[in-house]
Tab-separated table of C-alpha atoms and ligand atoms in Angstrom:
chain	number	residue	atom	x	y	z
A	603	MET	CA	78.423	84.993	71.948
A	604	ARG	CA	80.486	82.228	73.480
A	605	ILE	CA	83.800	82.835	75.226
A	606	ASP	CA	86.064	79.934	76.231
A	607	VAL	CA	88.921	80.574	78.625
A	608	ILE	CA	91.975	78.376	79.161
A	609	THR	CA	93.497	79.034	82.585
A	610	VAL	CA	95.308	77.392	85.493
A	611	LEU	CA	93.049	79.348	87.885
A	612	PRO	CA	89.401	79.086	86.765
A	613	GLU	CA	88.314	80.119	90.306
A	614	LEU	CA	89.784	83.569	89.731
A	615	LEU	CA	87.359	84.190	86.871
A	616	GLU	CA	84.210	82.846	88.480
A	617	SER	CA	83.237	85.590	90.915
A	618	PRO	CA	83.786	88.608	88.644
A	619	LEU	CA	81.540	87.030	86.014
A	620	SER	CA	78.780	85.791	88.375
A	621	HIS	CA	77.257	89.097	89.417
A	622	SER	CA	75.379	92.085	88.130
A	623	ILE	CA	75.456	92.656	84.384
A	624	MET	CA	77.642	89.651	83.501
A	625	LYS	CA	75.272	87.419	85.469
A	626	ARG	CA	72.298	88.863	83.599
A	627	ALA	CA	74.014	88.491	80.217
A	628	GLN	CA	74.577	84.807	80.925
A	629	SER	CA	71.159	84.039	82.419
A	630	LYS	CA	69.515	85.709	79.410
A	631	GLY	CA	71.545	83.358	77.199
A	632	LEU	CA	73.271	86.254	75.413
A	633	LEU	CA	76.729	85.341	76.703
A	634	GLN	CA	78.226	81.979	77.554
A	635	VAL	CA	81.554	81.819	79.352
A	636	HIS	CA	83.247	78.423	79.724
A	637	THR	CA	86.472	78.073	81.691
A	638	HIS	CA	88.836	75.145	81.102
A	639	ASN	CA	91.505	74.180	83.595
A	640	LEU	CA	94.781	73.766	81.712
A	641	ARG	CA	95.862	71.100	84.215
A	642	GLN	CA	93.516	68.683	82.422
A	643	TRP	CA	96.182	68.682	79.705
A	644	ALA	CA	99.178	68.506	82.082
A	645	VAL	CA	102.215	66.550	80.868
A	646	ASN	CA	102.362	64.296	83.953
A	647	GLU	CA	100.475	63.127	87.031
A	648	TYR	CA	101.809	66.082	89.039
A	649	GLY	CA	99.776	68.462	86.914
A	650	GLN	CA	102.835	70.038	85.323
A	651	VAL	CA	102.083	72.695	82.690
A	652	ASP	CA	105.222	74.861	82.982
A	653	ASP	CA	108.977	74.361	82.835
A	654	TYR	CA	112.314	76.183	83.093
A	655	GLN	CA	113.194	78.476	80.212
A	656	TYR	CA	115.838	77.591	77.639
A	657	GLY	CA	118.892	79.811	77.940
A	658	GLY	CA	118.462	80.094	81.690
A	659	GLY	CA	116.953	82.870	83.744
A	660	ALA	CA	114.415	83.152	86.522
A	661	GLY	CA	110.775	82.220	86.032
A	662	MET	CA	108.865	79.364	84.517
A	663	VAL	CA	107.326	79.254	81.056
A	664	MET	CA	104.018	77.619	80.177
A	665	MET	CA	104.762	74.615	77.986
A	666	CYS	CA	103.665	74.062	74.366
A	667	GLU	CA	102.119	70.646	74.763
A	668	PRO	CA	99.365	71.337	77.330
A	669	LEU	CA	98.384	74.589	75.604
A	670	ALA	CA	98.402	73.078	72.098
A	671	ASN	CA	96.354	70.080	73.268
A	672	ALA	CA	93.859	72.306	75.082
A	673	ILE	CA	93.443	74.630	72.083
A	674	GLU	CA	93.132	71.776	69.572
A	675	HIS	CA	90.638	69.975	71.804
A	676	LEU	CA	88.423	73.076	71.911
A	677	GLN	CA	88.888	73.734	68.171
A	678	LYS	CA	87.325	70.333	67.437
A	679	GLU	CA	84.065	71.604	68.949
A	680	ARG	CA	83.898	74.999	67.205
A	681	LYS	CA	85.750	77.427	65.010
A	682	TYR	CA	87.089	80.457	66.874
A	683	ASP	CA	86.928	83.923	65.318
A	684	GLU	CA	89.869	84.956	67.500
A	685	ILE	CA	92.284	83.169	69.830
A	686	ILE	CA	93.442	85.881	72.191
A	687	TYR	CA	96.439	85.744	74.516
A	688	LEU	CA	96.208	88.115	77.483
A	689	THR	CA	99.683	89.543	77.994
A	690	PRO	CA	101.239	92.812	79.186
A	691	ASP	CA	103.094	93.094	75.850
A	692	GLY	CA	99.879	92.891	73.810
A	693	ASN	CA	97.917	95.772	72.251
A	694	THR	CA	96.338	97.916	74.942
A	695	LEU	CA	92.600	97.279	75.225
A	696	ASN	CA	90.346	100.200	74.373
A	697	GLN	CA	86.657	100.716	73.635
A	698	LYS	CA	87.153	100.330	69.889
A	699	THR	CA	88.639	96.855	70.346
A	700	ALA	CA	85.851	95.907	72.780
A	701	ASN	CA	83.276	97.070	70.210
A	702	GLN	CA	84.926	95.014	67.441
A	703	LEU	CA	85.206	91.869	69.551
A	704	SER	CA	81.570	92.156	70.687
A	705	LEU	CA	80.509	91.421	67.075
A	706	LEU	CA	82.138	87.953	67.051
A	707	GLU	CA	80.516	84.564	67.739
A	708	ASN	CA	83.292	82.518	69.372
A	709	ILE	CA	86.382	83.746	71.174
A	710	LEU	CA	89.040	81.710	72.942
A	711	LEU	CA	91.065	83.448	75.660
A	712	ILE	CA	94.403	82.148	76.918
A	713	CYS	CA	95.582	83.299	80.333
A	714	GLY	CA	99.324	83.281	80.883
A	715	HIS	CA	101.215	82.886	84.137
A	716	TYR	CA	104.783	83.062	85.349
A	717	LYS	CA	107.060	84.357	82.572
A	718	GLY	CA	104.400	83.757	79.966
A	719	ILE	CA	103.761	81.071	77.359
A	720	ASP	CA	106.176	79.415	74.930
A	721	GLU	CA	106.640	81.723	71.922
A	722	ARG	CA	105.689	78.947	69.470
A	723	ILE	CA	102.122	78.906	70.812
A	724	ARG	CA	101.926	82.630	70.133
A	725	GLU	CA	103.239	82.150	66.594
A	726	HIS	CA	101.047	79.225	65.611
A	727	TYR	CA	97.716	79.558	67.431
A	728	ILE	CA	97.242	83.072	68.786
A	729	THR	CA	95.486	85.539	66.474
A	730	ARG	CA	95.523	88.595	68.747
A	731	GLU	CA	97.364	89.712	71.887
A	732	ILE	CA	95.747	92.063	74.368
A	733	SER	CA	97.011	93.924	77.446
A	734	ILE	CA	94.719	95.840	79.789
A	735	GLY	CA	97.267	98.533	80.619
A	736	ASP	CA	100.868	99.401	81.331
A	737	TYR	CA	101.369	97.545	84.603
A	738	VAL	CA	102.005	93.900	85.407
A	739	LEU	CA	99.434	91.509	86.877
A	740	SER	CA	100.280	88.122	88.378
A	741	GLY	CA	98.399	86.351	85.614
A	742	GLY	CA	96.026	86.877	82.710
A	743	GLU	CA	92.842	85.908	84.609
A	744	LEU	CA	91.891	89.332	85.940
A	745	ALA	CA	92.659	90.795	82.520
A	746	ALA	CA	90.416	88.136	80.942
A	747	ALA	CA	87.627	89.068	83.380
A	748	VAL	CA	88.042	92.727	82.393
A	749	LEU	CA	87.906	91.846	78.703
A	750	VAL	CA	84.822	89.612	79.083
A	751	ASP	CA	83.032	92.373	81.008
A	752	ALA	CA	83.961	95.058	78.472
A	753	ILE	CA	82.705	92.852	75.616
A	754	GLY	CA	79.727	91.255	77.385
A	755	ARG	CA	78.015	94.515	78.284
A	756	LEU	CA	78.019	95.537	74.604
A	757	LEU	CA	76.043	92.495	73.410
A	758	PRO	CA	72.589	93.504	72.171
A	759	GLY	CA	69.982	93.036	74.914
A	760	VAL	CA	72.408	92.917	77.839
A	761	LEU	CA	72.002	96.540	78.909
A	762	ASN	CA	68.678	98.318	79.276
A	763	ASP	CA	67.950	102.043	78.791
A	764	GLU	CA	69.267	102.917	82.236
A	765	THR	CA	72.623	101.267	81.664
A	766	SER	CA	72.881	101.901	77.930
A	767	ALA	CA	76.386	101.649	76.526
A	768	LEU	CA	75.734	104.438	74.041
A	769	THR	CA	76.323	107.143	76.651
A	770	ASP	CA	79.438	105.538	78.166
A	771	SER	CA	82.696	107.374	78.496
A	772	PHE	CA	84.943	106.534	75.498
A	773	GLN	CA	82.075	105.436	73.231
A	774	ASP	CA	82.491	108.757	71.366
A	775	ASN	CA	86.069	109.391	72.556
A	776	LEU	CA	84.686	111.686	75.259
A	777	LEU	CA	84.660	111.211	79.019
A	778	SER	CA	81.242	111.283	80.691
A	779	PRO	CA	79.862	114.538	82.115
A	780	PRO	CA	79.322	114.839	85.897
A	781	VAL	CA	76.103	113.318	87.276
A	782	TYR	CA	73.972	114.192	90.315
A	783	THR	CA	71.051	112.690	92.223
A	784	ARG	CA	68.900	113.780	95.195
A	785	PRO	CA	69.065	115.924	97.225
A	786	ALA	CA	69.423	119.092	95.143
A	787	ASP	CA	71.244	120.705	98.067
A	788	PHE	CA	73.593	118.635	100.219
A	789	LYS	CA	75.387	120.591	102.958
A	790	GLY	CA	74.944	123.702	100.825
A	791	TRP	CA	76.583	121.954	97.794
A	792	LYS	CA	74.131	122.613	94.990
A	793	VAL	CA	73.285	120.635	91.882
A	794	PRO	CA	73.821	122.880	88.807
A	795	ASP	CA	70.580	124.822	88.131
A	796	ILE	CA	70.463	123.782	84.489
A	797	LEU	CA	69.834	120.137	85.490
A	798	LEU	CA	66.740	121.193	87.461
A	799	SER	CA	65.427	123.426	84.654
A	800	GLY	CA	63.539	120.742	82.732
A	801	ASP	CA	64.904	122.176	79.447
A	802	LEU	CA	66.105	118.975	77.802
A	803	LYS	CA	67.831	120.695	74.904
A	804	LYS	CA	69.818	122.993	77.211
A	805	ILE	CA	70.654	120.040	79.457
A	806	ASP	CA	71.989	118.049	76.492
A	807	GLU	CA	74.142	121.001	75.416
A	808	TRP	CA	75.454	121.476	78.969
A	809	ARG	CA	76.348	117.784	79.245
A	810	HIS	CA	78.164	117.814	75.931
A	811	GLU	CA	80.078	120.950	76.954
A	812	GLN	CA	81.022	119.366	80.300
A	813	ALA	CA	82.132	116.158	78.563
A	814	LEU	CA	84.349	118.173	76.215
A	815	GLN	CA	85.837	120.227	79.055
A	816	ARG	CA	86.499	117.160	81.151
A	817	THR	CA	88.150	115.381	78.246
A	818	GLU	CA	90.322	118.412	77.435
A	819	GLN	CA	91.422	118.660	81.062
A	820	ARG	CA	91.937	114.986	81.861
A	821	ARG	CA	92.481	113.109	78.606
A	822	PRO	CA	93.374	115.495	75.769
A	823	ASP	CA	94.899	112.499	73.959
A	824	LEU	CA	91.370	111.126	73.355
A	825	LEU	CA	90.277	114.162	71.353
A	826	ASP	CA	92.595	113.560	68.421
A	827	ARG	CA	92.046	109.833	68.316
A	828	GLU	CA	89.992	108.206	65.562
A	829	LEU	CA	86.803	106.435	66.604
B	1036	6GU	CL1	96.722	90.838	79.876
B	1036	6GU	N1	98.372	90.093	81.767
B	1036	6GU	C1	99.226	90.335	82.776
B	1036	6GU	N2	99.811	89.323	83.391
B	1036	6GU	N3	99.521	91.561	83.180
B	1036	6GU	C2	98.913	92.562	82.553
B	1036	6GU	C3	98.027	92.379	81.506
B	1036	6GU	C4	97.778	91.102	81.130
B	1036	6GU	N4	97.609	93.574	81.073
B	1036	6GU	C5	98.230	94.464	81.836
B	1036	6GU	N5	99.014	93.863	82.724
């Protein structure tokens, strides 16, 4: 899968995607992430990409022309399955959306700043709008990094058995059960006996029961959600 990102702050995306699993996904050639600095398409020599909003009011708006030129430039190279605008008023990201997006070939992400982007770009180019939660970030870059990570780790071959996505929280609308490692007794705090029993069937049942309990206690809303 290839993901292109249009941003005024490509630096903000580099580090989160250069380590651990995202690094492995890219070095294995399973994921390609290309960032494009929107200032390349600025309207003047000062690098301007934003302007005051019509009707007045505080905050700048990202202009049509740089965004349209950037998008059309990239569209000449490849056809995008989705052009996604990261915005707090988009649909909240969840595992189902990450799963769906992980099946695509080419995605273009647009990171907004300031008051957001001119509405006409949203109407004419954007195919999907995604938020990563009900709070406001300074820009779409960290949200884009979150989205790329959530998608990238699902690509076939990225995770191994140890890190398998199949047992993740949310993959079956359940939170994960508690986990333990050595020692079996730390300061008198014991690992549940069942996990030391070697009875794999019982252990599986216990984990499922714990996952259910945890979900009922912490996120009952997940239990009546469709997969
Ligand atoms: Cl996608 N962008 C910004 N700026 N803030 C957010 C967000 C996105 N998702 C939640 N908050």
